[in-house]
Amino acid sequence: MAYETLIVEVEDYVATIRLNRPDALNALNARLMSELAQAVTEADRNDTVRCIVLTGSEKAFAAGADVKEMAELSYVDVFQADFFAQDADTIARARKPIIAAVAGYALGGGCELAMICDFIIAADNAKFGQPEINLGIVAGMGGSQRLTRFVGKAKAMDMHLTGRFMDAAEAERCGLVSRVVPLKSLMEEAMKAAQKVAEKSKVTAMAVKESVNRAFETTLREGLLYERRMFHAMFATEDQKEGMAAFLEKRQPQFRDR
Ligand code: CO8
């Protein structure tokens, strides 16, 4: 499927989705968000895809929602359209793991989009920020909620209230990103990570994603119970038998996603 604002490639079990609005630093407009939701849904349904990598350009993952598109909207416009909400939910509900490979600016909606992914690998030139306050608005795609859960109140308040950008080293220190790599090797490292995920049982990887995401949606008690039940459920899979047999026989497992 050809997109106007994305470049999508599927190779070796990994779907790479590249945001492609270079003239606007990949600012998120309605077209891009709708195409992205569609591309993620297709990758999620595609049996040959086992992991998704979402990326932008070397200069910008995404510099936020498109200010040109938003500037003249009224309250009723954004309320009725529920601006970006459905598309963002579709991406967040994807069942296969999504890795964000972030170089350059990840600001406002761009930072929020990266946080919707399952983990972020950042290039050393990455800059994260929630500068909505400078435009007279607040975050609208999870920035006040996800960033606060990920990095804590002090950093989140600082970012949202001052609008300052966080560099890659600070983002790694405070747990927003899982690793920082040199810009030139960002895609190679992201693909290596995606290949690692892709070689696991797809069913187990989906269960991991569901279990970890529960931690952000429920109490510890409920989350622990959910995890335990998920652990029990894994014993109904052939891949549990294969994984453990392979370990005992000192060989690589041949998972069949069953
Ligand atoms: N929207 C539209 N166009 C943009 C955006 C944007 N967010 N960011 C950059 N651009 C455009 C610029 O207008 C410029 O276009 P042109 O050449 O036609 O003037 C081009 O990209 C290049 O940008 P700059 O010349 O500004 O490049 P610099 O290297 O000088 O600066 C910055 C880069 C620092 C990233 C700067 O462009 C900037 O500050 N951008 C805006 C960042 C921002 O405020 N982001 C937050 C937007 S609000 C938001 O994301 C709310 C999310 C809500 C989500 C949905 C709700 C449900």
PDB file of C-alpha atoms and ligand atoms in Angstrom:
ATOM      1  CA  MET A   1       0.000   0.000   0.000  1.00  0.00           C
ATOM      2  CA  ALA A   2       1.441   3.402  -0.990  1.00  0.00           C
ATOM      3  CA  TYR A   3       1.246   6.289   1.464  1.00  0.00           C
ATOM      4  CA  GLU A   4       1.699  10.013   0.976  1.00  0.00           C
ATOM      5  CA  THR A   5       3.315  10.717   4.347  1.00  0.00           C
ATOM      6  CA  LEU A   6       4.993   7.398   5.183  1.00  0.00           C
ATOM      7  CA  ILE A   7       7.509   4.994   3.717  1.00  0.00           C
ATOM      8  CA  VAL A   8       6.778   1.416   4.735  1.00  0.00           C
ATOM      9  CA  GLU A   9       9.030  -1.575   4.159  1.00  0.00           C
ATOM     10  CA  VAL A  10       8.680  -5.156   5.335  1.00  0.00           C
ATOM     11  CA  GLU A  11      11.854  -7.207   5.409  1.00  0.00           C
ATOM     12  CA  ASP A  12      13.024 -10.145   7.511  1.00  0.00           C
ATOM     13  CA  TYR A  13       9.882 -10.157   9.666  1.00  0.00           C
ATOM     14  CA  VAL A  14      10.203  -6.451  10.563  1.00  0.00           C
ATOM     15  CA  ALA A  15       7.943  -3.678   9.279  1.00  0.00           C
ATOM     16  CA  THR A  16       9.742  -0.345   9.216  1.00  0.00           C
ATOM     17  CA  ILE A  17       7.455   2.666   9.107  1.00  0.00           C
ATOM     18  CA  ARG A  18       9.229   5.943   8.356  1.00  0.00           C
ATOM     19  CA  LEU A  19       7.418   9.242   8.878  1.00  0.00           C
ATOM     20  CA  ASN A  20       8.019  11.233   5.721  1.00  0.00           C
ATOM     21  CA  ARG A  21       7.096  14.911   5.775  1.00  0.00           C
ATOM     22  CA  PRO A  22      10.627  16.293   5.558  1.00  0.00           C
ATOM     23  CA  ASP A  23       9.571  19.887   4.792  1.00  0.00           C
ATOM     24  CA  ALA A  24       7.670  20.080   8.084  1.00  0.00           C
ATOM     25  CA  LEU A  25      10.094  18.067  10.251  1.00  0.00           C
ATOM     26  CA  ASN A  26       7.540  15.233  10.157  1.00  0.00           C
ATOM     27  CA  ALA A  27       4.878  17.330  11.896  1.00  0.00           C
ATOM     28  CA  LEU A  28       1.844  15.158  12.528  1.00  0.00           C
ATOM     29  CA  ASN A  29      -1.154  16.208  10.468  1.00  0.00           C
ATOM     30  CA  ALA A  30      -4.486  14.418  10.106  1.00  0.00           C
ATOM     31  CA  ARG A  31      -3.339  12.640   6.938  1.00  0.00           C
ATOM     32  CA  LEU A  32      -0.145  11.338   8.529  1.00  0.00           C
ATOM     33  CA  MET A  33      -1.909  10.139  11.672  1.00  0.00           C
ATOM     34  CA  SER A  34      -4.587   8.358   9.692  1.00  0.00           C
ATOM     35  CA  GLU A  35      -2.004   6.741   7.379  1.00  0.00           C
ATOM     36  CA  LEU A  36       0.100   5.752  10.376  1.00  0.00           C
ATOM     37  CA  ALA A  37      -2.858   4.096  12.105  1.00  0.00           C
ATOM     38  CA  GLN A  38      -3.562   2.230   8.862  1.00  0.00           C
ATOM     39  CA  ALA A  39       0.077   1.157   8.382  1.00  0.00           C
ATOM     40  CA  VAL A  40       0.357  -0.063  11.976  1.00  0.00           C
ATOM     41  CA  THR A  41      -2.927  -1.978  11.631  1.00  0.00           C
ATOM     42  CA  GLU A  42      -1.692  -3.619   8.412  1.00  0.00           C
ATOM     43  CA  ALA A  43       1.632  -4.580   9.996  1.00  0.00           C
ATOM     44  CA  ASP A  44      -0.204  -5.907  13.039  1.00  0.00           C
ATOM     45  CA  ARG A  45      -2.361  -8.124  10.802  1.00  0.00           C
ATOM     46  CA  ASN A  46       0.469  -9.201   8.494  1.00  0.00           C
ATOM     47  CA  ASP A  47       1.521 -12.723   9.494  1.00  0.00           C
ATOM     48  CA  THR A  48       5.043 -12.219   8.198  1.00  0.00           C
ATOM     49  CA  VAL A  49       5.609  -9.235  10.535  1.00  0.00           C
ATOM     50  CA  ARG A  50       6.856  -9.990  14.034  1.00  0.00           C
ATOM     51  CA  CYS A  51       8.026  -6.522  15.135  1.00  0.00           C
ATOM     52  CA  ILE A  52       7.458  -2.947  13.977  1.00  0.00           C
ATOM     53  CA  VAL A  53      10.038  -0.135  13.932  1.00  0.00           C
ATOM     54  CA  LEU A  54       8.720   3.424  13.785  1.00  0.00           C
ATOM     55  CA  THR A  55      11.186   6.116  12.799  1.00  0.00           C
ATOM     56  CA  GLY A  56      11.567   9.551  11.215  1.00  0.00           C
ATOM     57  CA  SER A  57      14.509  11.371   9.651  1.00  0.00           C
ATOM     58  CA  GLU A  58      17.941  12.171  11.085  1.00  0.00           C
ATOM     59  CA  LYS A  59      16.725  15.693  11.903  1.00  0.00           C
ATOM     60  CA  ALA A  60      13.308  14.878  13.315  1.00  0.00           C
ATOM     61  CA  PHE A  61      11.343  11.908  14.511  1.00  0.00           C
ATOM     62  CA  ALA A  62       8.406  14.351  14.592  1.00  0.00           C
ATOM     63  CA  ALA A  63       8.398  18.005  15.656  1.00  0.00           C
ATOM     64  CA  GLY A  64       4.875  17.782  17.034  1.00  0.00           C
ATOM     65  CA  ALA A  65       1.357  18.122  15.777  1.00  0.00           C
ATOM     66  CA  ASP A  66       1.139  20.309  12.689  1.00  0.00           C
ATOM     67  CA  VAL A  67       0.728  23.835  14.020  1.00  0.00           C
ATOM     68  CA  LYS A  68      -0.347  25.117  10.591  1.00  0.00           C
ATOM     69  CA  GLU A  69      -3.225  22.646  10.569  1.00  0.00           C
ATOM     70  CA  MET A  70      -4.242  23.364  14.178  1.00  0.00           C
ATOM     71  CA  ALA A  71      -3.899  27.139  14.370  1.00  0.00           C
ATOM     72  CA  GLU A  72      -7.393  28.097  13.188  1.00  0.00           C
ATOM     73  CA  LEU A  73      -9.351  25.237  14.750  1.00  0.00           C
ATOM     74  CA  SER A  74     -12.076  26.004  17.276  1.00  0.00           C
ATOM     75  CA  TYR A  75     -12.992  24.113  20.429  1.00  0.00           C
ATOM     76  CA  VAL A  76     -15.950  22.551  18.614  1.00  0.00           C
ATOM     77  CA  ASP A  77     -13.693  21.455  15.727  1.00  0.00           C
ATOM     78  CA  VAL A  78     -11.230  19.614  17.964  1.00  0.00           C
ATOM     79  CA  PHE A  79     -13.926  18.257  20.277  1.00  0.00           C
ATOM     80  CA  GLN A  80     -16.038  16.878  17.431  1.00  0.00           C
ATOM     81  CA  ALA A  81     -13.114  15.421  15.531  1.00  0.00           C
ATOM     82  CA  ASP A  82     -11.608  14.171  18.805  1.00  0.00           C
ATOM     83  CA  PHE A  83      -8.400  15.288  17.185  1.00  0.00           C
ATOM     84  CA  PHE A  84      -5.980  12.367  16.607  1.00  0.00           C
ATOM     85  CA  ALA A  85      -7.525  10.342  19.444  1.00  0.00           C
ATOM     86  CA  GLN A  86      -8.787   7.389  17.412  1.00  0.00           C
ATOM     87  CA  ASP A  87      -5.595   7.066  15.393  1.00  0.00           C
ATOM     88  CA  ALA A  88      -3.429   7.333  18.502  1.00  0.00           C
ATOM     89  CA  ASP A  89      -5.556   4.674  20.214  1.00  0.00           C
ATOM     90  CA  THR A  90      -5.255   2.388  17.194  1.00  0.00           C
ATOM     91  CA  ILE A  91      -1.455   2.652  17.343  1.00  0.00           C
ATOM     92  CA  ALA A  92      -1.425   2.151  21.127  1.00  0.00           C
ATOM     93  CA  ARG A  93      -3.628  -0.944  20.787  1.00  0.00           C
ATOM     94  CA  ALA A  94      -1.319  -2.693  18.306  1.00  0.00           C
ATOM     95  CA  ARG A  95      -0.562  -6.133  19.684  1.00  0.00           C
ATOM     96  CA  LYS A  96       2.855  -6.611  18.148  1.00  0.00           C
ATOM     97  CA  PRO A  97       5.852  -4.840  19.696  1.00  0.00           C
ATOM     98  CA  ILE A  98       6.679  -1.401  18.283  1.00  0.00           C
ATOM     99  CA  ILE A  99      10.166   0.072  18.713  1.00  0.00           C
ATOM    100  CA  ALA A 100      10.584   3.834  18.217  1.00  0.00           C
ATOM    101  CA  ALA A 101      13.927   4.711  16.644  1.00  0.00           C
ATOM    102  CA  VAL A 102      14.241   8.408  17.428  1.00  0.00           C
ATOM    103  CA  ALA A 103      16.752  10.835  15.935  1.00  0.00           C
ATOM    104  CA  GLY A 104      16.498  14.618  16.189  1.00  0.00           C
ATOM    105  CA  TYR A 105      13.374  16.305  17.464  1.00  0.00           C
ATOM    106  CA  ALA A 106      10.612  14.356  19.207  1.00  0.00           C
ATOM    107  CA  LEU A 107       8.474  17.235  20.418  1.00  0.00           C
ATOM    108  CA  GLY A 108       4.886  17.556  21.576  1.00  0.00           C
ATOM    109  CA  GLY A 109       2.870  14.970  19.654  1.00  0.00           C
ATOM    110  CA  GLY A 110       6.191  13.550  18.388  1.00  0.00           C
ATOM    111  CA  CYS A 111       7.355  12.794  21.927  1.00  0.00           C
ATOM    112  CA  GLU A 112       3.897  11.425  22.698  1.00  0.00           C
ATOM    113  CA  LEU A 113       3.986   9.182  19.629  1.00  0.00           C
ATOM    114  CA  ALA A 114       7.396   7.805  20.643  1.00  0.00           C
ATOM    115  CA  MET A 115       6.008   7.079  24.117  1.00  0.00           C
ATOM    116  CA  ILE A 116       3.049   5.168  22.639  1.00  0.00           C
ATOM    117  CA  CYS A 117       5.620   2.738  21.214  1.00  0.00           C
ATOM    118  CA  ASP A 118       6.876  -0.075  23.447  1.00  0.00           C
ATOM    119  CA  PHE A 119      10.388   1.230  23.874  1.00  0.00           C
ATOM    120  CA  ILE A 120      12.534   3.981  22.471  1.00  0.00           C
ATOM    121  CA  ILE A 121      16.042   3.671  21.070  1.00  0.00           C
ATOM    122  CA  ALA A 122      17.458   7.179  20.722  1.00  0.00           C
ATOM    123  CA  ALA A 123      20.226   8.539  18.541  1.00  0.00           C
ATOM    124  CA  ASP A 124      22.714  10.738  20.371  1.00  0.00           C
ATOM    125  CA  ASN A 125      21.232  13.825  18.667  1.00  0.00           C
ATOM    126  CA  ALA A 126      17.672  13.139  19.908  1.00  0.00           C
ATOM    127  CA  LYS A 127      15.798  15.907  21.679  1.00  0.00           C
ATOM    128  CA  PHE A 128      12.571  15.256  23.554  1.00  0.00           C
ATOM    129  CA  GLY A 129      10.169  17.951  24.651  1.00  0.00           C
ATOM    130  CA  GLN A 130       6.596  18.848  25.486  1.00  0.00           C
ATOM    131  CA  PRO A 131       6.644  22.517  24.439  1.00  0.00           C
ATOM    132  CA  GLU A 132       2.863  22.850  23.960  1.00  0.00           C
ATOM    133  CA  ILE A 133       2.756  25.508  26.676  1.00  0.00           C
ATOM    134  CA  ASN A 134       4.608  27.856  24.305  1.00  0.00           C
ATOM    135  CA  LEU A 135       1.633  27.614  21.930  1.00  0.00           C
ATOM    136  CA  GLY A 136      -0.964  28.189  24.624  1.00  0.00           C
ATOM    137  CA  ILE A 137      -2.092  24.569  24.744  1.00  0.00           C
ATOM    138  CA  VAL A 138      -1.402  21.482  26.841  1.00  0.00           C
ATOM    139  CA  ALA A 139      -0.374  18.011  25.673  1.00  0.00           C
ATOM    140  CA  GLY A 140      -3.247  16.064  24.113  1.00  0.00           C
ATOM    141  CA  MET A 141      -1.937  12.656  23.090  1.00  0.00           C
ATOM    142  CA  GLY A 142      -0.717  11.324  26.423  1.00  0.00           C
ATOM    143  CA  GLY A 143       2.208  13.622  27.235  1.00  0.00           C
ATOM    144  CA  SER A 144       1.018  14.649  30.679  1.00  0.00           C
ATOM    145  CA  GLN A 145       0.164  11.044  31.585  1.00  0.00           C
ATOM    146  CA  ARG A 146       2.760   8.812  29.935  1.00  0.00           C
ATOM    147  CA  LEU A 147       5.738  11.133  30.469  1.00  0.00           C
ATOM    148  CA  THR A 148       4.824  11.502  34.152  1.00  0.00           C
ATOM    149  CA  ARG A 149       4.571   7.740  34.595  1.00  0.00           C
ATOM    150  CA  PHE A 150       7.833   7.162  32.736  1.00  0.00           C
ATOM    151  CA  VAL A 151      10.088   9.855  34.242  1.00  0.00           C
ATOM    152  CA  GLY A 152       8.246  10.971  37.385  1.00  0.00           C
ATOM    153  CA  LYS A 153       6.547  14.204  38.360  1.00  0.00           C
ATOM    154  CA  ALA A 154       9.607  16.434  38.787  1.00  0.00           C
ATOM    155  CA  LYS A 155      10.964  15.964  35.259  1.00  0.00           C
ATOM    156  CA  ALA A 156       7.512  15.855  33.676  1.00  0.00           C
ATOM    157  CA  MET A 157       6.435  19.118  35.301  1.00  0.00           C
ATOM    158  CA  ASP A 158       9.734  20.727  34.341  1.00  0.00           C
ATOM    159  CA  MET A 159       9.350  19.658  30.704  1.00  0.00           C
ATOM    160  CA  HIS A 160       5.686  20.656  30.418  1.00  0.00           C
ATOM    161  CA  LEU A 161       5.937  23.935  32.340  1.00  0.00           C
ATOM    162  CA  THR A 162       9.194  25.297  30.923  1.00  0.00           C
ATOM    163  CA  GLY A 163       8.889  23.678  27.493  1.00  0.00           C
ATOM    164  CA  ARG A 164      12.603  22.845  27.582  1.00  0.00           C
ATOM    165  CA  PHE A 165      14.064  20.000  25.525  1.00  0.00           C
ATOM    166  CA  MET A 166      15.745  16.970  27.066  1.00  0.00           C
ATOM    167  CA  ASP A 167      18.767  15.541  25.277  1.00  0.00           C
ATOM    168  CA  ALA A 168      19.331  11.835  24.680  1.00  0.00           C
ATOM    169  CA  ALA A 169      21.682  11.368  27.641  1.00  0.00           C
ATOM    170  CA  GLU A 170      19.171  12.891  30.076  1.00  0.00           C
ATOM    171  CA  ALA A 171      16.352  10.889  28.490  1.00  0.00           C
ATOM    172  CA  GLU A 172      18.284   7.674  29.075  1.00  0.00           C
ATOM    173  CA  ARG A 173      19.218   8.687  32.636  1.00  0.00           C
ATOM    174  CA  CYS A 174      15.612   9.266  33.595  1.00  0.00           C
ATOM    175  CA  GLY A 175      14.238   6.169  31.885  1.00  0.00           C
ATOM    176  CA  LEU A 176      12.439   7.713  28.919  1.00  0.00           C
ATOM    177  CA  VAL A 177      14.600   5.779  26.443  1.00  0.00           C
ATOM    178  CA  SER A 178      16.037   2.306  26.739  1.00  0.00           C
ATOM    179  CA  ARG A 179      19.355   3.044  25.024  1.00  0.00           C
ATOM    180  CA  VAL A 180      21.283   5.753  23.211  1.00  0.00           C
ATOM    181  CA  VAL A 181      23.342   4.954  20.123  1.00  0.00           C
ATOM    182  CA  PRO A 182      25.382   7.039  17.668  1.00  0.00           C
ATOM    183  CA  LEU A 183      23.181   8.659  15.035  1.00  0.00           C
ATOM    184  CA  LYS A 184      24.894   6.789  12.204  1.00  0.00           C
ATOM    185  CA  SER A 185      24.064   3.408  13.712  1.00  0.00           C
ATOM    186  CA  LEU A 186      20.506   4.183  14.878  1.00  0.00           C
ATOM    187  CA  MET A 187      18.721   2.110  12.243  1.00  0.00           C
ATOM    188  CA  GLU A 188      21.211  -0.735  12.442  1.00  0.00           C
ATOM    189  CA  GLU A 189      20.745  -0.934  16.228  1.00  0.00           C
ATOM    190  CA  ALA A 190      16.962  -0.606  15.973  1.00  0.00           C
ATOM    191  CA  MET A 191      16.865  -3.390  13.368  1.00  0.00           C
ATOM    192  CA  LYS A 192      19.102  -5.592  15.529  1.00  0.00           C
ATOM    193  CA  ALA A 193      16.730  -5.082  18.460  1.00  0.00           C
ATOM    194  CA  ALA A 194      13.737  -5.774  16.207  1.00  0.00           C
ATOM    195  CA  GLN A 195      15.394  -8.961  14.928  1.00  0.00           C
ATOM    196  CA  LYS A 196      15.956 -10.095  18.527  1.00  0.00           C
ATOM    197  CA  VAL A 197      12.235  -9.618  19.189  1.00  0.00           C
ATOM    198  CA  ALA A 198      11.344 -11.274  15.879  1.00  0.00           C
ATOM    199  CA  GLU A 199      13.214 -14.460  16.724  1.00  0.00           C
ATOM    200  CA  LYS A 200      11.083 -15.049  19.838  1.00  0.00           C
ATOM    201  CA  SER A 201       7.682 -16.704  19.810  1.00  0.00           C
ATOM    202  CA  LYS A 202       5.237 -14.115  18.475  1.00  0.00           C
ATOM    203  CA  VAL A 203       2.640 -15.279  20.984  1.00  0.00           C
ATOM    204  CA  THR A 204       5.025 -14.890  23.917  1.00  0.00           C
ATOM    205  CA  ALA A 205       6.170 -11.456  22.722  1.00  0.00           C
ATOM    206  CA  MET A 206       2.548 -10.311  22.512  1.00  0.00           C
ATOM    207  CA  ALA A 207       1.944 -11.600  26.036  1.00  0.00           C
ATOM    208  CA  VAL A 208       5.024  -9.738  27.291  1.00  0.00           C
ATOM    209  CA  LYS A 209       3.745  -6.523  25.720  1.00  0.00           C
ATOM    210  CA  GLU A 210       0.319  -6.936  27.296  1.00  0.00           C
ATOM    211  CA  SER A 211       1.745  -7.735  30.718  1.00  0.00           C
ATOM    212  CA  VAL A 212       4.207  -4.836  30.856  1.00  0.00           C
ATOM    213  CA  ASN A 213       1.597  -2.371  29.583  1.00  0.00           C
ATOM    214  CA  ARG A 214      -0.730  -3.488  32.390  1.00  0.00           C
ATOM    215  CA  ALA A 215       1.715  -1.881  34.810  1.00  0.00           C
ATOM    216  CA  PHE A 216       0.601   1.511  33.525  1.00  0.00           C
ATOM    217  CA  GLU A 217      -3.092   0.822  33.659  1.00  0.00           C
ATOM    218  CA  THR A 218      -3.872  -0.841  36.941  1.00  0.00           C
ATOM    219  CA  THR A 219      -2.944  -1.282  40.593  1.00  0.00           C
ATOM    220  CA  LEU A 220       0.071  -3.379  41.607  1.00  0.00           C
ATOM    221  CA  ARG A 221      -2.188  -6.069  43.051  1.00  0.00           C
ATOM    222  CA  GLU A 222      -4.283  -6.370  39.888  1.00  0.00           C
ATOM    223  CA  GLY A 223      -1.178  -6.146  37.709  1.00  0.00           C
ATOM    224  CA  LEU A 224       0.540  -8.954  39.599  1.00  0.00           C
ATOM    225  CA  LEU A 225      -2.544 -11.141  39.287  1.00  0.00           C
ATOM    226  CA  TYR A 226      -2.739 -10.372  35.555  1.00  0.00           C
ATOM    227  CA  GLU A 227       0.930 -11.291  35.163  1.00  0.00           C
ATOM    228  CA  ARG A 228       0.485 -14.534  37.069  1.00  0.00           C
ATOM    229  CA  ARG A 229      -2.489 -15.569  34.961  1.00  0.00           C
ATOM    230  CA  MET A 230      -0.521 -14.717  31.818  1.00  0.00           C
ATOM    231  CA  PHE A 231       2.364 -16.824  33.148  1.00  0.00           C
ATOM    232  CA  HIS A 232      -0.030 -19.725  33.706  1.00  0.00           C
ATOM    233  CA  ALA A 233      -1.471 -19.284  30.208  1.00  0.00           C
ATOM    234  CA  MET A 234       1.954 -19.653  28.602  1.00  0.00           C
ATOM    235  CA  PHE A 235       1.962 -23.287  29.722  1.00  0.00           C
ATOM    236  CA  ALA A 236      -0.869 -23.896  27.267  1.00  0.00           C
ATOM    237  CA  THR A 237       1.434 -23.017  24.357  1.00  0.00           C
ATOM    238  CA  GLU A 238       3.600 -25.336  22.305  1.00  0.00           C
ATOM    239  CA  ASP A 239       6.278 -22.649  22.365  1.00  0.00           C
ATOM    240  CA  GLN A 240       6.688 -23.056  26.137  1.00  0.00           C
ATOM    241  CA  LYS A 241       7.355 -26.784  25.582  1.00  0.00           C
ATOM    242  CA  GLU A 242       9.738 -26.019  22.735  1.00  0.00           C
ATOM    243  CA  GLY A 243      11.553 -23.202  24.577  1.00  0.00           C
ATOM    244  CA  MET A 244      12.201 -25.318  27.640  1.00  0.00           C
ATOM    245  CA  ALA A 245      13.063 -28.471  25.666  1.00  0.00           C
ATOM    246  CA  ALA A 246      15.540 -26.485  23.564  1.00  0.00           C
ATOM    247  CA  PHE A 247      17.180 -25.118  26.703  1.00  0.00           C
ATOM    248  CA  LEU A 248      17.524 -28.594  28.197  1.00  0.00           C
ATOM    249  CA  GLU A 249      18.815 -30.059  24.932  1.00  0.00           C
ATOM    250  CA  LYS A 250      21.272 -27.155  24.540  1.00  0.00           C
ATOM    251  CA  ARG A 251      19.960 -26.067  21.131  1.00  0.00           C
ATOM    252  CA  GLN A 252      18.226 -23.028  19.646  1.00  0.00           C
ATOM    253  CA  PRO A 253      14.419 -23.116  19.996  1.00  0.00           C
ATOM    254  CA  GLN A 254      12.258 -23.398  16.880  1.00  0.00           C
ATOM    255  CA  PHE A 255       9.199 -21.426  17.873  1.00  0.00           C
ATOM    256  CA  ARG A 256       6.026 -21.995  15.870  1.00  0.00           C
ATOM    257  CA  ASP A 257       3.815 -19.271  17.392  1.00  0.00           C
ATOM    258  CA  ARG A 258       1.508 -21.907  18.779  1.00  0.00           C
TER     259      ARG A 258
HETATM  260  N1  CO8 B   1       4.026  22.039  12.828  1.00  0.00           N
HETATM  261  C1  CO8 B   1       4.110  22.522  11.581  1.00  0.00           C
HETATM  262  N2  CO8 B   1       5.266  22.817  10.961  1.00  0.00           N
HETATM  263  C2  CO8 B   1       6.403  22.615  11.672  1.00  0.00           C
HETATM  264  C3  CO8 B   1       6.400  22.119  12.984  1.00  0.00           C
HETATM  265  C4  CO8 B   1       5.135  21.814  13.564  1.00  0.00           C
HETATM  266  N3  CO8 B   1       5.021  21.292  14.788  1.00  0.00           N
HETATM  267  N4  CO8 B   1       7.673  22.051  13.427  1.00  0.00           N
HETATM  268  C5  CO8 B   1       8.438  22.486  12.409  1.00  0.00           C
HETATM  269  N5  CO8 B   1       7.694  22.835  11.365  1.00  0.00           N
HETATM  270  C6  CO8 B   1       8.116  23.372  10.064  1.00  0.00           C
HETATM  271  C7  CO8 B   1       8.518  24.829  10.194  1.00  0.00           C
HETATM  272  O1  CO8 B   1       7.382  25.670  10.141  1.00  0.00           O
HETATM  273  C8  CO8 B   1       9.423  25.002   8.993  1.00  0.00           C
HETATM  274  O2  CO8 B   1       8.622  25.108   7.835  1.00  0.00           O
HETATM  275  P1  CO8 B   1       8.870  26.345   6.808  1.00  0.00           P
HETATM  276  O3  CO8 B   1      10.254  26.093   6.262  1.00  0.00           O
HETATM  277  O4  CO8 B   1       7.782  26.164   5.794  1.00  0.00           O
HETATM  278  O5  CO8 B   1       8.787  27.591   7.609  1.00  0.00           O
HETATM  279  C9  CO8 B   1      10.111  23.640   8.899  1.00  0.00           C
HETATM  280  O6  CO8 B   1       9.305  22.738   9.636  1.00  0.00           O
HETATM  281  C10 CO8 B   1      11.489  23.642   9.525  1.00  0.00           C
HETATM  282  O7  CO8 B   1      11.371  24.137  10.833  1.00  0.00           O
HETATM  283  P2  CO8 B   1      12.287  25.308  11.425  1.00  0.00           P
HETATM  284  O8  CO8 B   1      12.703  26.254  10.344  1.00  0.00           O
HETATM  285  O9  CO8 B   1      11.572  25.896  12.609  1.00  0.00           O
HETATM  286  O10 CO8 B   1      13.557  24.458  11.881  1.00  0.00           O
HETATM  287  P3  CO8 B   1      14.555  24.792  13.053  1.00  0.00           P
HETATM  288  O11 CO8 B   1      15.665  23.801  12.909  1.00  0.00           O
HETATM  289  O12 CO8 B   1      14.924  26.234  13.068  1.00  0.00           O
HETATM  290  O13 CO8 B   1      13.753  24.504  14.416  1.00  0.00           O
HETATM  291  C11 CO8 B   1      12.289  23.232  15.863  1.00  0.00           C
HETATM  292  C12 CO8 B   1      13.320  23.203  14.721  1.00  0.00           C
HETATM  293  C13 CO8 B   1      12.961  23.675  17.151  1.00  0.00           C
HETATM  294  C14 CO8 B   1      11.781  21.807  16.008  1.00  0.00           C
HETATM  295  C15 CO8 B   1      11.134  24.188  15.507  1.00  0.00           C
HETATM  296  O14 CO8 B   1      10.678  23.893  14.212  1.00  0.00           O
HETATM  297  C16 CO8 B   1       9.967  24.103  16.445  1.00  0.00           C
HETATM  298  O15 CO8 B   1      10.019  24.650  17.533  1.00  0.00           O
HETATM  299  N6  CO8 B   1       8.864  23.465  16.008  1.00  0.00           N
HETATM  300  C17 CO8 B   1       7.626  23.397  16.756  1.00  0.00           C
HETATM  301  C18 CO8 B   1       7.756  22.459  17.927  1.00  0.00           C
HETATM  302  C19 CO8 B   1       6.459  22.418  18.707  1.00  0.00           C
HETATM  303  O16 CO8 B   1       6.015  23.401  19.258  1.00  0.00           O
HETATM  304  N7  CO8 B   1       5.870  21.230  18.784  1.00  0.00           N
HETATM  305  C20 CO8 B   1       4.630  21.025  19.510  1.00  0.00           C
HETATM  306  C21 CO8 B   1       3.451  21.227  18.634  1.00  0.00           C
HETATM  307  S1  CO8 B   1       1.917  21.129  19.507  1.00  0.00           S
HETATM  308  C22 CO8 B   1       1.653  19.479  19.714  1.00  0.00           C
HETATM  309  O17 CO8 B   1       2.416  18.663  19.293  1.00  0.00           O
HETATM  310  C23 CO8 B   1       0.392  19.092  20.446  1.00  0.00           C
HETATM  311  C24 CO8 B   1       0.175  17.623  20.394  1.00  0.00           C
HETATM  312  C25 CO8 B   1      -1.263  17.304  20.536  1.00  0.00           C
HETATM  313  C26 CO8 B   1      -1.570  15.999  19.870  1.00  0.00           C
HETATM  314  C27 CO8 B   1      -2.917  15.647  19.546  1.00  0.00           C
HETATM  315  C28 CO8 B   1      -3.997  15.880  20.407  1.00  0.00           C
HETATM  316  C29 CO8 B   1      -5.031  14.799  20.601  1.00  0.00           C
END
